[in-house]
Amino acid sequence: MQRTYELMFIVRPDMPEEEQERLISTLESSVSGAGGTVKNVERMGKRRMAYVVRRFQDGIYVLMILEAPGNVVREVERRLRVTEPVIKFMTVRVDEEQKRLAKVKALRQARARKPAPAAAPEAAASEEQPAATV
Amino acid sequence: MADEQQTSSTGGAPAQSRGPGDRGGRGPGGGGRDAGRKYFRRKKVCKFCVEKIDSVDYKDTRLLGQFVAESGKIVPRRLTGVCTPHQRRLTAAIKQARNIALLPFSGRH
């Protein structure tokens, strides 16, 4: 079952550029090797963290968008846990939310296309309801 | 456009009906036009409904920061006027952002 996940992780701020690239490429290859795909990698750069993590005030944020089954995520998380320079990571499943957004968007477009006939019966229905309860 | 009219009409009706009884309790968003009191409170509206923000993303710290107090606490609905469905999503997003150190758990460390 292919699902979409957002994987965000923070590496220590003193990690050299080439080592970051190496870490990202090993993660990518482990994802694609296990039957998933990496949609996008966004390097958000160094930024101040809201609190101190392992005595670091800053961290280099990286965001990866994966399309993979759940067991791949488990493997990637295990890998991140044992990688010493990674100080924090979080995976969020986003496909359900995207599905909901698409639905809301479609509904809004349908309503914008012909507002008058859609609004009239709804208004009539909402007026009828309180009358029926009283 | 149609739903805006609807929400204003449906939001107005219960506020008016509960107006007289609720005034002593100083309910949120109370104080209608007919109040005639010193405490005239403007009806708060949900920022997410007005600006049509459907998704509340944990990465959007600028947006989430508006709903977090100085101490790091999530500001309650009764102060911000956010509607229940959006407050639920907002709360989840703030908690996610805290976990990845984008927002603080508590003010200053």
PDB file of C-alpha atoms in Angstrom:
ATOM      1  CA  MET A   1       0.000   0.000   0.000  1.00  0.00           C
ATOM      2  CA  GLN A   2       1.647   3.158  -1.211  1.00  0.00           C
ATOM      3  CA  ARG A   3       1.156   6.103   1.062  1.00  0.00           C
ATOM      4  CA  THR A   4       2.513   9.605   1.109  1.00  0.00           C
ATOM      5  CA  TYR A   5       4.625  10.700   4.025  1.00  0.00           C
ATOM      6  CA  GLU A   6       6.489  13.804   4.934  1.00  0.00           C
ATOM      7  CA  LEU A   7       9.716  13.011   6.680  1.00  0.00           C
ATOM      8  CA  MET A   8      11.358  15.933   8.401  1.00  0.00           C
ATOM      9  CA  PHE A   9      14.662  15.545  10.148  1.00  0.00           C
ATOM     10  CA  ILE A  10      17.211  17.817  11.746  1.00  0.00           C
ATOM     11  CA  VAL A  11      20.934  17.217  11.601  1.00  0.00           C
ATOM     12  CA  ARG A  12      23.492  18.891  13.790  1.00  0.00           C
ATOM     13  CA  PRO A  13      24.477  22.370  12.609  1.00  0.00           C
ATOM     14  CA  ASP A  14      28.189  21.575  12.266  1.00  0.00           C
ATOM     15  CA  MET A  15      27.691  18.768   9.778  1.00  0.00           C
ATOM     16  CA  PRO A  16      29.649  19.359   6.546  1.00  0.00           C
ATOM     17  CA  GLU A  17      27.724  19.867   3.332  1.00  0.00           C
ATOM     18  CA  GLU A  18      29.060  16.766   1.577  1.00  0.00           C
ATOM     19  CA  GLU A  19      28.159  14.543   4.532  1.00  0.00           C
ATOM     20  CA  GLN A  20      24.594  15.871   4.442  1.00  0.00           C
ATOM     21  CA  GLU A  21      24.413  15.042   0.756  1.00  0.00           C
ATOM     22  CA  ARG A  22      25.757  11.577   1.444  1.00  0.00           C
ATOM     23  CA  LEU A  23      23.163  10.995   4.162  1.00  0.00           C
ATOM     24  CA  ILE A  24      20.331  12.185   1.936  1.00  0.00           C
ATOM     25  CA  SER A  25      21.434  10.009  -0.970  1.00  0.00           C
ATOM     26  CA  THR A  26      21.751   6.911   1.225  1.00  0.00           C
ATOM     27  CA  LEU A  27      18.255   7.523   2.544  1.00  0.00           C
ATOM     28  CA  GLU A  28      16.952   7.974  -0.979  1.00  0.00           C
ATOM     29  CA  SER A  29      18.551   4.765  -2.174  1.00  0.00           C
ATOM     30  CA  SER A  30      17.228   2.814   0.802  1.00  0.00           C
ATOM     31  CA  VAL A  31      13.720   4.091   0.074  1.00  0.00           C
ATOM     32  CA  SER A  32      13.826   3.310  -3.615  1.00  0.00           C
ATOM     33  CA  GLY A  33      15.475  -0.049  -2.920  1.00  0.00           C
ATOM     34  CA  ALA A  34      12.593  -1.085  -0.656  1.00  0.00           C
ATOM     35  CA  GLY A  35       9.838  -0.242  -3.100  1.00  0.00           C
ATOM     36  CA  GLY A  36       9.173   3.424  -2.465  1.00  0.00           C
ATOM     37  CA  THR A  37       9.891   6.638  -4.277  1.00  0.00           C
ATOM     38  CA  VAL A  38      11.262   9.940  -3.070  1.00  0.00           C
ATOM     39  CA  LYS A  39       9.082  12.682  -4.520  1.00  0.00           C
ATOM     40  CA  ASN A  40      10.962  15.679  -3.332  1.00  0.00           C
ATOM     41  CA  VAL A  41      13.832  16.671  -1.049  1.00  0.00           C
ATOM     42  CA  GLU A  42      13.759  20.148   0.381  1.00  0.00           C
ATOM     43  CA  ARG A  43      16.768  21.455   2.245  1.00  0.00           C
ATOM     44  CA  MET A  44      15.343  24.063   4.512  1.00  0.00           C
ATOM     45  CA  GLY A  45      18.755  25.114   5.725  1.00  0.00           C
ATOM     46  CA  LYS A  46      20.034  26.082   9.114  1.00  0.00           C
ATOM     47  CA  ARG A  47      17.539  27.647  11.443  1.00  0.00           C
ATOM     48  CA  ARG A  48      17.124  28.271  15.116  1.00  0.00           C
ATOM     49  CA  MET A  49      15.239  25.564  16.958  1.00  0.00           C
ATOM     50  CA  ALA A  50      12.538  26.512  19.416  1.00  0.00           C
ATOM     51  CA  TYR A  51      14.321  24.718  22.216  1.00  0.00           C
ATOM     52  CA  VAL A  52      17.682  23.120  22.884  1.00  0.00           C
ATOM     53  CA  VAL A  53      18.104  19.620  21.491  1.00  0.00           C
ATOM     54  CA  ARG A  54      21.215  17.688  22.510  1.00  0.00           C
ATOM     55  CA  ARG A  55      22.805  20.968  23.519  1.00  0.00           C
ATOM     56  CA  PHE A  56      22.329  22.418  20.044  1.00  0.00           C
ATOM     57  CA  GLN A  57      20.482  25.674  19.596  1.00  0.00           C
ATOM     58  CA  ASP A  58      20.467  25.514  15.773  1.00  0.00           C
ATOM     59  CA  GLY A  59      19.802  22.700  13.384  1.00  0.00           C
ATOM     60  CA  ILE A  60      19.815  21.968   9.664  1.00  0.00           C
ATOM     61  CA  TYR A  61      16.306  21.032   8.619  1.00  0.00           C
ATOM     62  CA  VAL A  62      15.649  18.638   5.742  1.00  0.00           C
ATOM     63  CA  LEU A  63      12.205  17.721   4.458  1.00  0.00           C
ATOM     64  CA  MET A  64      11.630  14.623   2.319  1.00  0.00           C
ATOM     65  CA  ILE A  65       8.379  13.675   0.696  1.00  0.00           C
ATOM     66  CA  LEU A  66       8.082   9.922   0.234  1.00  0.00           C
ATOM     67  CA  GLU A  67       5.629   7.682  -1.450  1.00  0.00           C
ATOM     68  CA  ALA A  68       6.112   4.299   0.126  1.00  0.00           C
ATOM     69  CA  PRO A  69       4.464   1.568   2.170  1.00  0.00           C
ATOM     70  CA  GLY A  70       4.661   1.734   5.928  1.00  0.00           C
ATOM     71  CA  ASN A  71       7.451  -0.757   6.412  1.00  0.00           C
ATOM     72  CA  VAL A  72       9.791   1.451   4.375  1.00  0.00           C
ATOM     73  CA  VAL A  73       9.112   4.315   6.756  1.00  0.00           C
ATOM     74  CA  ARG A  74       9.935   2.039   9.665  1.00  0.00           C
ATOM     75  CA  GLU A  75      13.248   1.134   8.050  1.00  0.00           C
ATOM     76  CA  VAL A  76      14.130   4.746   7.267  1.00  0.00           C
ATOM     77  CA  GLU A  77      13.285   5.788  10.825  1.00  0.00           C
ATOM     78  CA  ARG A  78      15.466   3.029  12.223  1.00  0.00           C
ATOM     79  CA  ARG A  79      18.282   4.248  10.009  1.00  0.00           C
ATOM     80  CA  LEU A  80      17.837   7.831  11.211  1.00  0.00           C
ATOM     81  CA  ARG A  81      17.813   6.692  14.813  1.00  0.00           C
ATOM     82  CA  VAL A  82      21.221   5.065  14.487  1.00  0.00           C
ATOM     83  CA  THR A  83      22.707   7.908  12.451  1.00  0.00           C
ATOM     84  CA  GLU A  84      24.593   9.942  14.989  1.00  0.00           C
ATOM     85  CA  PRO A  85      24.405  13.455  13.418  1.00  0.00           C
ATOM     86  CA  VAL A  86      20.621  13.315  13.149  1.00  0.00           C
ATOM     87  CA  ILE A  87      19.273  14.982  16.269  1.00  0.00           C
ATOM     88  CA  LYS A  88      15.534  14.859  15.586  1.00  0.00           C
ATOM     89  CA  PHE A  89      13.129  13.452  13.040  1.00  0.00           C
ATOM     90  CA  MET A  90       9.403  13.177  12.495  1.00  0.00           C
ATOM     91  CA  THR A  91       7.271  11.411   9.916  1.00  0.00           C
ATOM     92  CA  VAL A  92       3.796  12.637   9.099  1.00  0.00           C
ATOM     93  CA  ARG A  93       1.364  10.798   6.897  1.00  0.00           C
ATOM     94  CA  VAL A  94      -0.230  13.310   4.548  1.00  0.00           C
ATOM     95  CA  ASP A  95      -2.235  11.356   1.944  1.00  0.00           C
ATOM     96  CA  GLU A  96      -5.490  11.425   3.898  1.00  0.00           C
ATOM     97  CA  GLU A  97      -5.179  15.161   4.370  1.00  0.00           C
ATOM     98  CA  GLN A  98      -4.439  15.656   0.673  1.00  0.00           C
ATOM     99  CA  LYS A  99      -7.503  13.628  -0.217  1.00  0.00           C
ATOM    100  CA  ARG A 100      -9.633  15.788   2.040  1.00  0.00           C
ATOM    101  CA  LEU A 101      -8.186  18.959   0.544  1.00  0.00           C
ATOM    102  CA  ALA A 102      -8.925  17.795  -2.987  1.00  0.00           C
ATOM    103  CA  LYS A 103     -12.492  17.102  -1.951  1.00  0.00           C
ATOM    104  CA  VAL A 104     -12.941  20.548  -0.391  1.00  0.00           C
ATOM    105  CA  LYS A 105     -11.420  22.165  -3.460  1.00  0.00           C
ATOM    106  CA  ALA A 106     -13.718  20.291  -5.816  1.00  0.00           C
ATOM    107  CA  LEU A 107     -16.722  21.222  -3.713  1.00  0.00           C
ATOM    108  CA  ARG A 108     -15.736  24.859  -3.741  1.00  0.00           C
ATOM    109  CA  GLN A 109     -15.252  24.888  -7.492  1.00  0.00           C
ATOM    110  CA  ALA A 110     -18.595  23.251  -8.070  1.00  0.00           C
ATOM    111  CA  ARG A 111     -20.234  25.830  -5.877  1.00  0.00           C
ATOM    112  CA  ALA A 112     -18.473  28.724  -7.610  1.00  0.00           C
ATOM    113  CA  ARG A 113     -19.569  27.525 -11.043  1.00  0.00           C
ATOM    114  CA  LYS A 114     -23.289  27.786 -10.355  1.00  0.00           C
ATOM    115  CA  PRO A 115     -23.881  29.533  -7.042  1.00  0.00           C
ATOM    116  CA  ALA A 116     -27.551  30.462  -7.393  1.00  0.00           C
ATOM    117  CA  PRO A 117     -29.217  27.047  -7.847  1.00  0.00           C
ATOM    118  CA  ALA A 118     -26.967  25.423  -5.250  1.00  0.00           C
ATOM    119  CA  ALA A 119     -27.593  28.084  -2.606  1.00  0.00           C
ATOM    120  CA  ALA A 120     -31.359  28.322  -3.009  1.00  0.00           C
ATOM    121  CA  PRO A 121     -32.376  24.781  -2.012  1.00  0.00           C
ATOM    122  CA  GLU A 122     -29.897  24.777   0.894  1.00  0.00           C
ATOM    123  CA  ALA A 123     -31.319  28.007   2.286  1.00  0.00           C
ATOM    124  CA  ALA A 124     -34.818  26.673   1.951  1.00  0.00           C
ATOM    125  CA  ALA A 125     -33.831  23.477   3.736  1.00  0.00           C
ATOM    126  CA  SER A 126     -32.195  25.343   6.633  1.00  0.00           C
ATOM    127  CA  GLU A 127     -35.303  27.451   7.063  1.00  0.00           C
ATOM    128  CA  GLU A 128     -37.543  24.451   7.082  1.00  0.00           C
ATOM    129  CA  GLN A 129     -35.600  22.558   9.709  1.00  0.00           C
ATOM    130  CA  PRO A 130     -36.211  24.842  12.706  1.00  0.00           C
ATOM    131  CA  ALA A 131     -39.866  25.089  11.783  1.00  0.00           C
ATOM    132  CA  ALA A 132     -40.130  21.319  11.802  1.00  0.00           C
ATOM    133  CA  THR A 133     -38.526  20.959  15.235  1.00  0.00           C
ATOM    134  CA  VAL A 134     -40.761  23.581  16.863  1.00  0.00           C
TER     135      VAL A 134
ATOM    136  CA  MET B   1     -20.175  33.550  -1.312  1.00  0.00           C
ATOM    137  CA  ALA B   2     -23.213  31.487  -0.641  1.00  0.00           C
ATOM    138  CA  ASP B   3     -21.696  29.778   2.358  1.00  0.00           C
ATOM    139  CA  GLU B   4     -20.556  33.088   3.815  1.00  0.00           C
ATOM    140  CA  GLN B   5     -24.104  34.316   3.875  1.00  0.00           C
ATOM    141  CA  GLN B   6     -25.219  31.095   5.394  1.00  0.00           C
ATOM    142  CA  THR B   7     -22.644  31.066   8.152  1.00  0.00           C
ATOM    143  CA  SER B   8     -23.439  34.644   9.100  1.00  0.00           C
ATOM    144  CA  SER B   9     -27.133  33.903   9.268  1.00  0.00           C
ATOM    145  CA  THR B  10     -26.742  30.680  11.187  1.00  0.00           C
ATOM    146  CA  GLY B  11     -24.113  32.263  13.485  1.00  0.00           C
ATOM    147  CA  GLY B  12     -26.359  35.219  14.182  1.00  0.00           C
ATOM    148  CA  ALA B  13     -29.479  33.301  15.073  1.00  0.00           C
ATOM    149  CA  PRO B  14     -28.194  31.392  18.129  1.00  0.00           C
ATOM    150  CA  ALA B  15     -26.306  34.476  19.390  1.00  0.00           C
ATOM    151  CA  GLN B  16     -29.512  36.473  19.387  1.00  0.00           C
ATOM    152  CA  SER B  17     -31.526  33.765  20.997  1.00  0.00           C
ATOM    153  CA  ARG B  18     -29.078  33.216  23.812  1.00  0.00           C
ATOM    154  CA  GLY B  19     -28.368  36.941  24.162  1.00  0.00           C
ATOM    155  CA  PRO B  20     -30.571  37.894  27.116  1.00  0.00           C
ATOM    156  CA  GLY B  21     -29.779  34.879  29.274  1.00  0.00           C
ATOM    157  CA  ASP B  22     -26.092  34.725  28.518  1.00  0.00           C
ATOM    158  CA  ARG B  23     -25.215  38.363  29.027  1.00  0.00           C
ATOM    159  CA  GLY B  24     -24.521  38.001  32.708  1.00  0.00           C
ATOM    160  CA  GLY B  25     -22.119  35.154  32.008  1.00  0.00           C
ATOM    161  CA  ARG B  26     -20.185  37.266  29.505  1.00  0.00           C
ATOM    162  CA  GLY B  27     -20.247  34.641  26.805  1.00  0.00           C
ATOM    163  CA  PRO B  28     -17.789  34.737  23.933  1.00  0.00           C
ATOM    164  CA  GLY B  29     -18.845  36.841  20.994  1.00  0.00           C
ATOM    165  CA  GLY B  30     -21.962  37.927  22.848  1.00  0.00           C
ATOM    166  CA  GLY B  31     -23.164  41.478  23.162  1.00  0.00           C
ATOM    167  CA  GLY B  32     -25.367  41.936  20.142  1.00  0.00           C
ATOM    168  CA  ARG B  33     -26.705  45.154  18.669  1.00  0.00           C
ATOM    169  CA  ASP B  34     -29.565  45.150  21.145  1.00  0.00           C
ATOM    170  CA  ALA B  35     -27.266  44.921  24.162  1.00  0.00           C
ATOM    171  CA  GLY B  36     -27.166  48.635  24.928  1.00  0.00           C
ATOM    172  CA  ARG B  37     -24.420  48.033  27.463  1.00  0.00           C
ATOM    173  CA  LYS B  38     -20.960  49.414  27.915  1.00  0.00           C
ATOM    174  CA  TYR B  39     -19.422  46.087  26.959  1.00  0.00           C
ATOM    175  CA  PHE B  40     -19.958  45.992  23.263  1.00  0.00           C
ATOM    176  CA  ARG B  41     -18.146  42.984  21.945  1.00  0.00           C
ATOM    177  CA  ARG B  42     -17.531  42.529  18.260  1.00  0.00           C
ATOM    178  CA  LYS B  43     -18.448  39.102  16.974  1.00  0.00           C
ATOM    179  CA  LYS B  44     -15.243  37.160  16.473  1.00  0.00           C
ATOM    180  CA  VAL B  45     -14.852  35.236  13.256  1.00  0.00           C
ATOM    181  CA  CYS B  46     -12.702  32.253  12.468  1.00  0.00           C
ATOM    182  CA  LYS B  47      -9.583  33.375  10.633  1.00  0.00           C
ATOM    183  CA  PHE B  48      -9.364  30.086   8.781  1.00  0.00           C
ATOM    184  CA  CYS B  49     -12.946  30.258   7.529  1.00  0.00           C
ATOM    185  CA  VAL B  50     -12.640  33.883   6.451  1.00  0.00           C
ATOM    186  CA  GLU B  51      -9.352  33.456   4.625  1.00  0.00           C
ATOM    187  CA  LYS B  52     -10.388  30.052   3.323  1.00  0.00           C
ATOM    188  CA  ILE B  53      -7.322  28.284   4.726  1.00  0.00           C
ATOM    189  CA  ASP B  54      -8.212  24.613   4.434  1.00  0.00           C
ATOM    190  CA  SER B  55      -5.010  22.971   5.525  1.00  0.00           C
ATOM    191  CA  VAL B  56      -3.218  23.873   8.703  1.00  0.00           C
ATOM    192  CA  ASP B  57       0.359  22.851   8.108  1.00  0.00           C
ATOM    193  CA  TYR B  58       2.792  22.228  10.932  1.00  0.00           C
ATOM    194  CA  LYS B  59       5.593  23.810   8.873  1.00  0.00           C
ATOM    195  CA  ASP B  60       3.845  27.167   8.690  1.00  0.00           C
ATOM    196  CA  THR B  61       5.254  28.626  11.887  1.00  0.00           C
ATOM    197  CA  ARG B  62       4.211  32.169  10.994  1.00  0.00           C
ATOM    198  CA  LEU B  63       0.567  31.119  10.962  1.00  0.00           C
ATOM    199  CA  LEU B  64       0.766  28.834  13.988  1.00  0.00           C
ATOM    200  CA  GLY B  65       2.644  31.437  15.983  1.00  0.00           C
ATOM    201  CA  GLN B  66      -0.410  33.673  15.961  1.00  0.00           C
ATOM    202  CA  PHE B  67      -2.283  31.089  18.006  1.00  0.00           C
ATOM    203  CA  VAL B  68       0.427  30.385  20.547  1.00  0.00           C
ATOM    204  CA  ALA B  69       0.786  32.590  23.600  1.00  0.00           C
ATOM    205  CA  GLU B  70       4.089  33.987  24.785  1.00  0.00           C
ATOM    206  CA  SER B  71       4.311  31.165  27.287  1.00  0.00           C
ATOM    207  CA  GLY B  72       4.034  28.598  24.482  1.00  0.00           C
ATOM    208  CA  LYS B  73       0.468  27.670  25.302  1.00  0.00           C
ATOM    209  CA  ILE B  74      -2.179  27.187  22.635  1.00  0.00           C
ATOM    210  CA  VAL B  75      -4.583  30.116  22.800  1.00  0.00           C
ATOM    211  CA  PRO B  76      -8.137  28.936  23.509  1.00  0.00           C
ATOM    212  CA  ARG B  77     -10.938  29.278  21.010  1.00  0.00           C
ATOM    213  CA  ARG B  78     -12.876  31.670  23.163  1.00  0.00           C
ATOM    214  CA  LEU B  79     -10.094  34.234  22.822  1.00  0.00           C
ATOM    215  CA  THR B  80      -9.233  33.780  19.162  1.00  0.00           C
ATOM    216  CA  GLY B  81     -12.672  33.032  17.729  1.00  0.00           C
ATOM    217  CA  VAL B  82     -11.460  30.047  15.706  1.00  0.00           C
ATOM    218  CA  CYS B  83     -14.249  27.566  14.952  1.00  0.00           C
ATOM    219  CA  THR B  84     -14.156  24.092  16.462  1.00  0.00           C
ATOM    220  CA  PRO B  85     -13.112  22.087  13.363  1.00  0.00           C
ATOM    221  CA  HIS B  86     -10.284  24.484  12.632  1.00  0.00           C
ATOM    222  CA  GLN B  87      -9.150  24.675  16.235  1.00  0.00           C
ATOM    223  CA  ARG B  88      -8.858  20.898  16.238  1.00  0.00           C
ATOM    224  CA  ARG B  89      -6.620  20.937  13.170  1.00  0.00           C
ATOM    225  CA  LEU B  90      -4.687  23.881  14.532  1.00  0.00           C
ATOM    226  CA  THR B  91      -4.025  22.111  17.815  1.00  0.00           C
ATOM    227  CA  ALA B  92      -2.753  19.027  16.026  1.00  0.00           C
ATOM    228  CA  ALA B  93      -0.474  21.135  13.833  1.00  0.00           C
ATOM    229  CA  ILE B  94       0.933  23.062  16.792  1.00  0.00           C
ATOM    230  CA  LYS B  95       1.723  19.826  18.592  1.00  0.00           C
ATOM    231  CA  GLN B  96       3.484  18.452  15.522  1.00  0.00           C
ATOM    232  CA  ALA B  97       5.478  21.652  15.189  1.00  0.00           C
ATOM    233  CA  ARG B  98       6.513  21.397  18.829  1.00  0.00           C
ATOM    234  CA  ASN B  99       7.819  17.904  18.326  1.00  0.00           C
ATOM    235  CA  ILE B 100      10.119  18.954  15.514  1.00  0.00           C
ATOM    236  CA  ALA B 101      11.318  22.036  17.444  1.00  0.00           C
ATOM    237  CA  LEU B 102       9.609  24.591  15.230  1.00  0.00           C
ATOM    238  CA  LEU B 103       7.563  25.863  18.151  1.00  0.00           C
ATOM    239  CA  PRO B 104       8.456  25.821  21.827  1.00  0.00           C
ATOM    240  CA  PHE B 105       6.762  23.607  24.407  1.00  0.00           C
ATOM    241  CA  SER B 106       7.181  26.438  26.877  1.00  0.00           C
ATOM    242  CA  GLY B 107       8.268  30.043  26.516  1.00  0.00           C
ATOM    243  CA  ARG B 108      11.960  30.518  27.184  1.00  0.00           C
ATOM    244  CA  HIS B 109      14.384  27.935  28.345  1.00  0.00           C
TER     245      HIS B 109
END
